[in-house]
Short mmCIF file of C-alpha atoms in Angstrom, two decimals:
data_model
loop_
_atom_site.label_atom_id
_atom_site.label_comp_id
_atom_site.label_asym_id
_atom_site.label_seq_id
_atom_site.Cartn_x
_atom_site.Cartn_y
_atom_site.Cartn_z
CA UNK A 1 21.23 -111.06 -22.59
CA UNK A 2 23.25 -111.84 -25.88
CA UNK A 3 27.01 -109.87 -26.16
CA UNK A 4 25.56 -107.99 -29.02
CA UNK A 5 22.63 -106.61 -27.42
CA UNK A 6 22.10 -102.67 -27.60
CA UNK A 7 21.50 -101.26 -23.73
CA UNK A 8 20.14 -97.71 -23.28
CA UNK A 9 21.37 -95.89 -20.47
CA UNK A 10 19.99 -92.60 -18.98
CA UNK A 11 22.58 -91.22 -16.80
CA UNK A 12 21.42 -88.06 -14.62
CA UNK A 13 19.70 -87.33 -17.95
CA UNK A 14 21.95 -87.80 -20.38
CA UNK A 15 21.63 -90.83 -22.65
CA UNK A 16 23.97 -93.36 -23.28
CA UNK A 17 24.05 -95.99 -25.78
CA UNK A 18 26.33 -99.22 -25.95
CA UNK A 19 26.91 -102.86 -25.77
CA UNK A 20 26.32 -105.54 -23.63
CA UNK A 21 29.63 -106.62 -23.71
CA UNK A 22 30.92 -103.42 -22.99
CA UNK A 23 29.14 -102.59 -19.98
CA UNK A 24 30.36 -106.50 -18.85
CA UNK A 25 34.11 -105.85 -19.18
CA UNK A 26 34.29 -106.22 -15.51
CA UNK A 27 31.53 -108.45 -14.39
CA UNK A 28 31.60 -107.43 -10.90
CA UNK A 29 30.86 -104.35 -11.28
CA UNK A 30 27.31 -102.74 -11.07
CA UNK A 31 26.86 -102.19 -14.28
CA UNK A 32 27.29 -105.82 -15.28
CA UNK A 33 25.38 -106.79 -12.36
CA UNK A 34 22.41 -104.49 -13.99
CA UNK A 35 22.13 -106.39 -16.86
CA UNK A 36 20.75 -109.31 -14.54
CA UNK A 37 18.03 -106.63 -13.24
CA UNK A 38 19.43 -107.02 -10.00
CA UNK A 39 20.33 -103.54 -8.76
CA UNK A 40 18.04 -101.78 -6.97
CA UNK A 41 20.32 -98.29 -8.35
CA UNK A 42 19.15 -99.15 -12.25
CA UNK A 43 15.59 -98.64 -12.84
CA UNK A 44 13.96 -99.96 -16.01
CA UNK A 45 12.11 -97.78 -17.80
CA UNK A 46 10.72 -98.07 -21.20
CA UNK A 47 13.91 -99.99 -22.46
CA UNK A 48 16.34 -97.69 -20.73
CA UNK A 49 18.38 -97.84 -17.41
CA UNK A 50 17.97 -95.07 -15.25
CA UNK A 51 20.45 -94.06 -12.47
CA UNK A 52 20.70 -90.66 -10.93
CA UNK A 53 24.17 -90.04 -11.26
CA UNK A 54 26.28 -87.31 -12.88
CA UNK A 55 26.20 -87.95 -16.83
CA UNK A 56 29.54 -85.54 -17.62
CA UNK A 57 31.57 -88.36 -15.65
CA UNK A 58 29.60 -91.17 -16.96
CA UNK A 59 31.45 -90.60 -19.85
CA UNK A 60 34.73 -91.17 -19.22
CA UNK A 61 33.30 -93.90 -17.32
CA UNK A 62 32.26 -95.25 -20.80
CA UNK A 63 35.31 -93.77 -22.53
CA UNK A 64 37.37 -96.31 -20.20
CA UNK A 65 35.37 -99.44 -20.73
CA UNK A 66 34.92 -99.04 -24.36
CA UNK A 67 38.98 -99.05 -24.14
CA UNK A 68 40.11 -100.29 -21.18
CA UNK A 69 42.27 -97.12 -20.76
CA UNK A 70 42.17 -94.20 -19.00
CA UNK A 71 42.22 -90.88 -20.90
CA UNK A 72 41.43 -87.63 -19.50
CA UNK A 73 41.74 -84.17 -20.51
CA UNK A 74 44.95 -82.19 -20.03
CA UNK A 75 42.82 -79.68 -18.01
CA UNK A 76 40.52 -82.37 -16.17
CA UNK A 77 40.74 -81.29 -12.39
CA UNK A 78 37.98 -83.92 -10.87
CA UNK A 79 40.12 -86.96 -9.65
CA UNK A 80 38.22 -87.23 -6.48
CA UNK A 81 34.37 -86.77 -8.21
CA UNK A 82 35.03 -89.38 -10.54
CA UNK A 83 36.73 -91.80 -8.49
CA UNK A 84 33.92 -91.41 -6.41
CA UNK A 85 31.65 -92.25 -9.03
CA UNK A 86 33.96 -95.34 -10.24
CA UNK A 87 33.43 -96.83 -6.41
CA UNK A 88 29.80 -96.66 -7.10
CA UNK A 89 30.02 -98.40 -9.91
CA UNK A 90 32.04 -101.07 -8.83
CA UNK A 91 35.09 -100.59 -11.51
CA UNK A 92 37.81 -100.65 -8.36
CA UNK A 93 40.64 -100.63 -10.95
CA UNK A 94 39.57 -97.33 -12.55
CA UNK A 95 39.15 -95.98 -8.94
CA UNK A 96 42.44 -97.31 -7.70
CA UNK A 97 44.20 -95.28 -10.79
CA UNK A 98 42.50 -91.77 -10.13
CA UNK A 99 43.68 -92.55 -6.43
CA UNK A 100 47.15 -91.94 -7.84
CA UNK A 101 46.78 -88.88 -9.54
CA UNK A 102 50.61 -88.86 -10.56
CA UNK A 103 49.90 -91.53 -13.23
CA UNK A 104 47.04 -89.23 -14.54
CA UNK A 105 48.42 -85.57 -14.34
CA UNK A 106 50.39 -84.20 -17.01
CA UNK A 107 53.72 -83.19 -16.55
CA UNK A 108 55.72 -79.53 -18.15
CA UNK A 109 57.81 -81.07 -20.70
CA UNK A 110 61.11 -78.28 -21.71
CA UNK A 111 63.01 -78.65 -24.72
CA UNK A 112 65.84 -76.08 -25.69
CA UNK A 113 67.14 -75.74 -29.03
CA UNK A 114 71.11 -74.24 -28.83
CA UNK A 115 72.26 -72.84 -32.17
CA UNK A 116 75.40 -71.44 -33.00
CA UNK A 117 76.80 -69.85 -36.17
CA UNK A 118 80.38 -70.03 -37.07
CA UNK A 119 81.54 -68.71 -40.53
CA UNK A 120 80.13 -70.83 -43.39
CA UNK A 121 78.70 -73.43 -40.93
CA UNK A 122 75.82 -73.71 -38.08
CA UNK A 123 75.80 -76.13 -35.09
CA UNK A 124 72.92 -77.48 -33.43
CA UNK A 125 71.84 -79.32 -30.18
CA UNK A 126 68.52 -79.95 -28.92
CA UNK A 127 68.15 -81.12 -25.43
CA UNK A 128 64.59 -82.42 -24.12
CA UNK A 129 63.37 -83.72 -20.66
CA UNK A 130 60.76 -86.25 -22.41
CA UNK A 131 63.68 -88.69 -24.42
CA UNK A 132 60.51 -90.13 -26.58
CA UNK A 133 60.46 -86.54 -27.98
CA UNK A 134 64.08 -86.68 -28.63
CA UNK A 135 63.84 -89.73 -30.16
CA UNK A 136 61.16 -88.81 -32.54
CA UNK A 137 62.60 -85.32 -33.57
CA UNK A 138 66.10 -87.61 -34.64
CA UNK A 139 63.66 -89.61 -36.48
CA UNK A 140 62.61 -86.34 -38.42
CA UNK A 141 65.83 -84.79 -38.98
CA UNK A 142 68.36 -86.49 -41.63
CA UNK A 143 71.52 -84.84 -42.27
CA UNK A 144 73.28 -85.09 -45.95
CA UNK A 145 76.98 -84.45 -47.01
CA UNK A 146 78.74 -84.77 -49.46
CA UNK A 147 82.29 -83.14 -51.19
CA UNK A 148 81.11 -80.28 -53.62
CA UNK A 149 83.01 -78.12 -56.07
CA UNK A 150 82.63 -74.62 -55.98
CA UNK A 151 79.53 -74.90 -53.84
CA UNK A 152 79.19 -71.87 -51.37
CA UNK A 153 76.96 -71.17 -48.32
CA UNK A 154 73.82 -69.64 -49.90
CA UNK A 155 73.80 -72.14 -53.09
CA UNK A 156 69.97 -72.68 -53.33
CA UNK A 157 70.48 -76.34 -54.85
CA UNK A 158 72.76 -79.12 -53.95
CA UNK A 159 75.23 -80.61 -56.44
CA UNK A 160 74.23 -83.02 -58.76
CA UNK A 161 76.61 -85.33 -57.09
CA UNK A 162 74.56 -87.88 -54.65
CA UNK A 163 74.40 -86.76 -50.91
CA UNK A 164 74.67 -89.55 -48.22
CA UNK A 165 72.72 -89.39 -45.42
CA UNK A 166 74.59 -89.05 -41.83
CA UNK A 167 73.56 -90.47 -38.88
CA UNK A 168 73.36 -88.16 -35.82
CA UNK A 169 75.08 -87.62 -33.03
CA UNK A 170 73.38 -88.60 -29.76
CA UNK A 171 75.28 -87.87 -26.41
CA UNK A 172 72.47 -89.16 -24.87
CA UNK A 173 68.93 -90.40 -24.63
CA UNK A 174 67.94 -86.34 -24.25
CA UNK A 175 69.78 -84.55 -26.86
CA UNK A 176 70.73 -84.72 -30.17
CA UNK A 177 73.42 -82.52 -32.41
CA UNK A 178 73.70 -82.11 -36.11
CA UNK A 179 75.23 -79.03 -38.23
CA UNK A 180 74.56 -77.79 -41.43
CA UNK A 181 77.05 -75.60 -44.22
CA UNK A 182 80.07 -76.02 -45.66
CA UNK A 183 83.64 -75.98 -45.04
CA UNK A 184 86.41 -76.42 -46.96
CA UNK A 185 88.56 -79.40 -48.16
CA UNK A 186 91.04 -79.05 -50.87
CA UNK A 187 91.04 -76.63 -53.68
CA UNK A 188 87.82 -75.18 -54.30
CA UNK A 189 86.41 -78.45 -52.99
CA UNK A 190 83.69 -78.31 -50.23
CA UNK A 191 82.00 -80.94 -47.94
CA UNK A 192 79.12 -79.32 -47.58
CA UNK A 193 76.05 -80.80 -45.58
CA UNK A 194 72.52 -80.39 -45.95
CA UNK A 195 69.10 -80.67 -43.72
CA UNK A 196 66.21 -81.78 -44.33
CA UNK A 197 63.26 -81.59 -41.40
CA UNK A 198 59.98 -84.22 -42.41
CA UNK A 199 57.69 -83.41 -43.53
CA UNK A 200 59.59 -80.72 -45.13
CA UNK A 201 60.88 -82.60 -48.29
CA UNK A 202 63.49 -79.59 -49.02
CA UNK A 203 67.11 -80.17 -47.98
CA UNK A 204 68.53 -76.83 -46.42
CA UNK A 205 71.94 -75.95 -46.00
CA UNK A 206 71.47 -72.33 -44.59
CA UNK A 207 72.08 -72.60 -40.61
CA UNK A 208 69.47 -69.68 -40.66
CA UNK A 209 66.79 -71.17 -42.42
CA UNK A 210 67.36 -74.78 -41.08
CA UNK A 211 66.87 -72.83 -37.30
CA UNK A 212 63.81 -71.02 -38.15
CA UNK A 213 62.19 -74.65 -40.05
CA UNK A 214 63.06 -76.04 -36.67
CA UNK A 215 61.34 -73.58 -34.73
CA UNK A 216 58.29 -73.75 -36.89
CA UNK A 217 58.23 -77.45 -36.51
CA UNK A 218 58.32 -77.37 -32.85
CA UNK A 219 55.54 -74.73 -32.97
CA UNK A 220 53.43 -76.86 -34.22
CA UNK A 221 53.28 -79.78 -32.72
CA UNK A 222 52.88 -77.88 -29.92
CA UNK A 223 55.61 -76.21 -28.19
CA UNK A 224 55.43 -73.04 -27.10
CA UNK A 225 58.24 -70.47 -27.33
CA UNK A 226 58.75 -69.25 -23.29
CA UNK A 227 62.12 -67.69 -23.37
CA UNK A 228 65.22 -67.05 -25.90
CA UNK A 229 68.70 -66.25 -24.67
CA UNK A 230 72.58 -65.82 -25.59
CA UNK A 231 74.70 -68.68 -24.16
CA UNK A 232 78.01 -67.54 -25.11
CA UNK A 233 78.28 -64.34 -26.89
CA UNK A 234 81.85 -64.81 -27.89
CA UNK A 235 80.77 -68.36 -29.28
CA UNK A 236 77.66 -66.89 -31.03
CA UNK A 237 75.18 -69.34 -29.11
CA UNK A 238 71.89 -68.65 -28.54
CA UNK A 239 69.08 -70.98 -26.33
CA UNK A 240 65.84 -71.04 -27.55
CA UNK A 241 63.52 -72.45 -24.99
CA UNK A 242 60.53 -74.13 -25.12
CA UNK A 243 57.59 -75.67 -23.17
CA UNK A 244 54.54 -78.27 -23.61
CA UNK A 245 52.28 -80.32 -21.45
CA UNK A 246 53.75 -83.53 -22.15
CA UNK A 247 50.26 -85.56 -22.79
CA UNK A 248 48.73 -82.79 -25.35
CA UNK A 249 45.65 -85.69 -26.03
CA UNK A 250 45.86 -86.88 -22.73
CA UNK A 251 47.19 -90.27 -20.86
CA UNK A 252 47.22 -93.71 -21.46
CA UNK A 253 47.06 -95.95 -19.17
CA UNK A 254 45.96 -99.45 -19.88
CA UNK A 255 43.96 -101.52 -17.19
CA UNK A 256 43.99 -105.15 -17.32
CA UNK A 257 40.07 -106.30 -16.67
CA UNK A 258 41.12 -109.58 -15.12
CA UNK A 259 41.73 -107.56 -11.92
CA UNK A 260 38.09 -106.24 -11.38
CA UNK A 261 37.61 -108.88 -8.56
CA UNK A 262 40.40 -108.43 -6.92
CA UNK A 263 40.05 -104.77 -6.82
CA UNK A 264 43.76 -103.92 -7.75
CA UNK A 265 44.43 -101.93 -10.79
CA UNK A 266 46.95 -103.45 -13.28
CA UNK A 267 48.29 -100.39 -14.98
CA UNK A 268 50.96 -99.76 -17.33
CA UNK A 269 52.34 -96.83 -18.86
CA UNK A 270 51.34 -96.94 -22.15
CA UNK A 271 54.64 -96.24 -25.47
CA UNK A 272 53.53 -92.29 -25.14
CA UNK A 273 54.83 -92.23 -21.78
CA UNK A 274 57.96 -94.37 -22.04
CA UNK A 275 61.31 -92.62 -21.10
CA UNK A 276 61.19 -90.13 -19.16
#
């Protein structure tokens, strides 16, 4: 049967169409095997493969050949059912993987957002348990300064004068801090710093307003707002806290095919679930 053949499948009922090639990822399996006609499990009728097995977990089944990874729902709860059903198919990789659950689950991610407002300034420091998170909100935030004259805190626009961009401050892989407002230098000048939040093109120097675009950007990409508190209340910090499942569209976890007759599972982590 050529690579580029069409196969029908009919799976408990529910149909299933793809390649040749696809269902031969790992050629020991049953599924390649069927191709040959020589599984008594496959029956042949009027073009299509039959088997009696559950179609719902056929598809993941298909979902993880098509892409040799394994991505599940953040609410998918039958590790056992379909590792079952990968042992009867013969893909011992995919069924070594839902052995380990661990790899598969997702995990609580918190992030907590501490904001404090001093005078004509604001300080902030975000603090996540995912770094990649961290990492990518740093990559959102830019901070400009520059020395103004007769700028003040709630001056709408920035001076004509060109702002350069500061680089942030990073304690650590897990949090970031930045400020925002103004503060005095000499005479009526100011050295006044702005923030900008992509994709939010404006460039905010209102502690208030940079807080609540912060909040709003957390929101949604999907944080949810589980708890806000005062820190200090001589220092004027408050905690906002927040919470996520850390795979919102679900795992990735790439399985090498070469390992189908060996029955081990080659899995990696895949850059979504790097640094932790």
């Amino acid at each position: 049967m050529s690579n580029q053949e069409v196969v029908v499948l009919s799976v408990g009922g529910v149909r299933f169409v793809t390649r040749a090639s696809t269902l031969q990822q790992f050629p020991e399996s049953r599924l390649a095997r069927m191709l040959n006609n020589d599984d008594p499990e496959f029956k042949l009728v009027n073009g299509e493969f039959f088997v009696d097995r559950d179609g719902t977990l056929f598809s993941y089944i298909m979902d993880f050949l098509r892409t040799l990874q394994v991505s599940l729902p953040t609410d998918f709860s039958d590790y056992q059912r379909l590792q079952r059903e990968a042992e009867f198919y013969g893909l011992y990789p995919l069924a070594d993987l839902l052995r380990q659950e661990h790899l598969l689950k997702p995990g609580l991610e918190i992030l907590e957002v501490r904001f404090s407002l001093q005078e004509m300034q604001a300080f902030f420091r975000i603090f996540g348990s995912c770094s990649t998170t961290v990492e990518t909100l740093a990559e959102q935030i830019t901070v400009f300064t520059g020395q103004q004259s007769g700028q003040s805190w709630n001056s709408p626009f920035p001076s004509q004068k060109p702002l350069v961009p500061l680089p942030l401050e990073r304690p650590s892989h897990h949090d970031v801090v930045f400020q925002c407002g103004t503060d005095y230098s000499a005479g009526d000048q100011f050295v006044a710093r702005y923030v900008s939040i992509k994709p939010d093109n404006r460039k905010l120097i209102n502690g208030t307003n940079v807080l609540g675009l912060l909040l709003d950007t957390l929101l949604k990409d999907g944080f949810r707002l589980i708890s806000t508190r005062t820190v200090s209340s001589e220092e004027k910090v408050d905690c906002y806290s927040f919470e996520r499942m850390q795979r919102p569209g679900g795992p990735a976890v790439t399985v090498n095919p070469t390992s189908g007759s060996s029955g081990v599972a080659q899995a990696r982590r895949s850059q979504v679930q790097k640094g932790k």
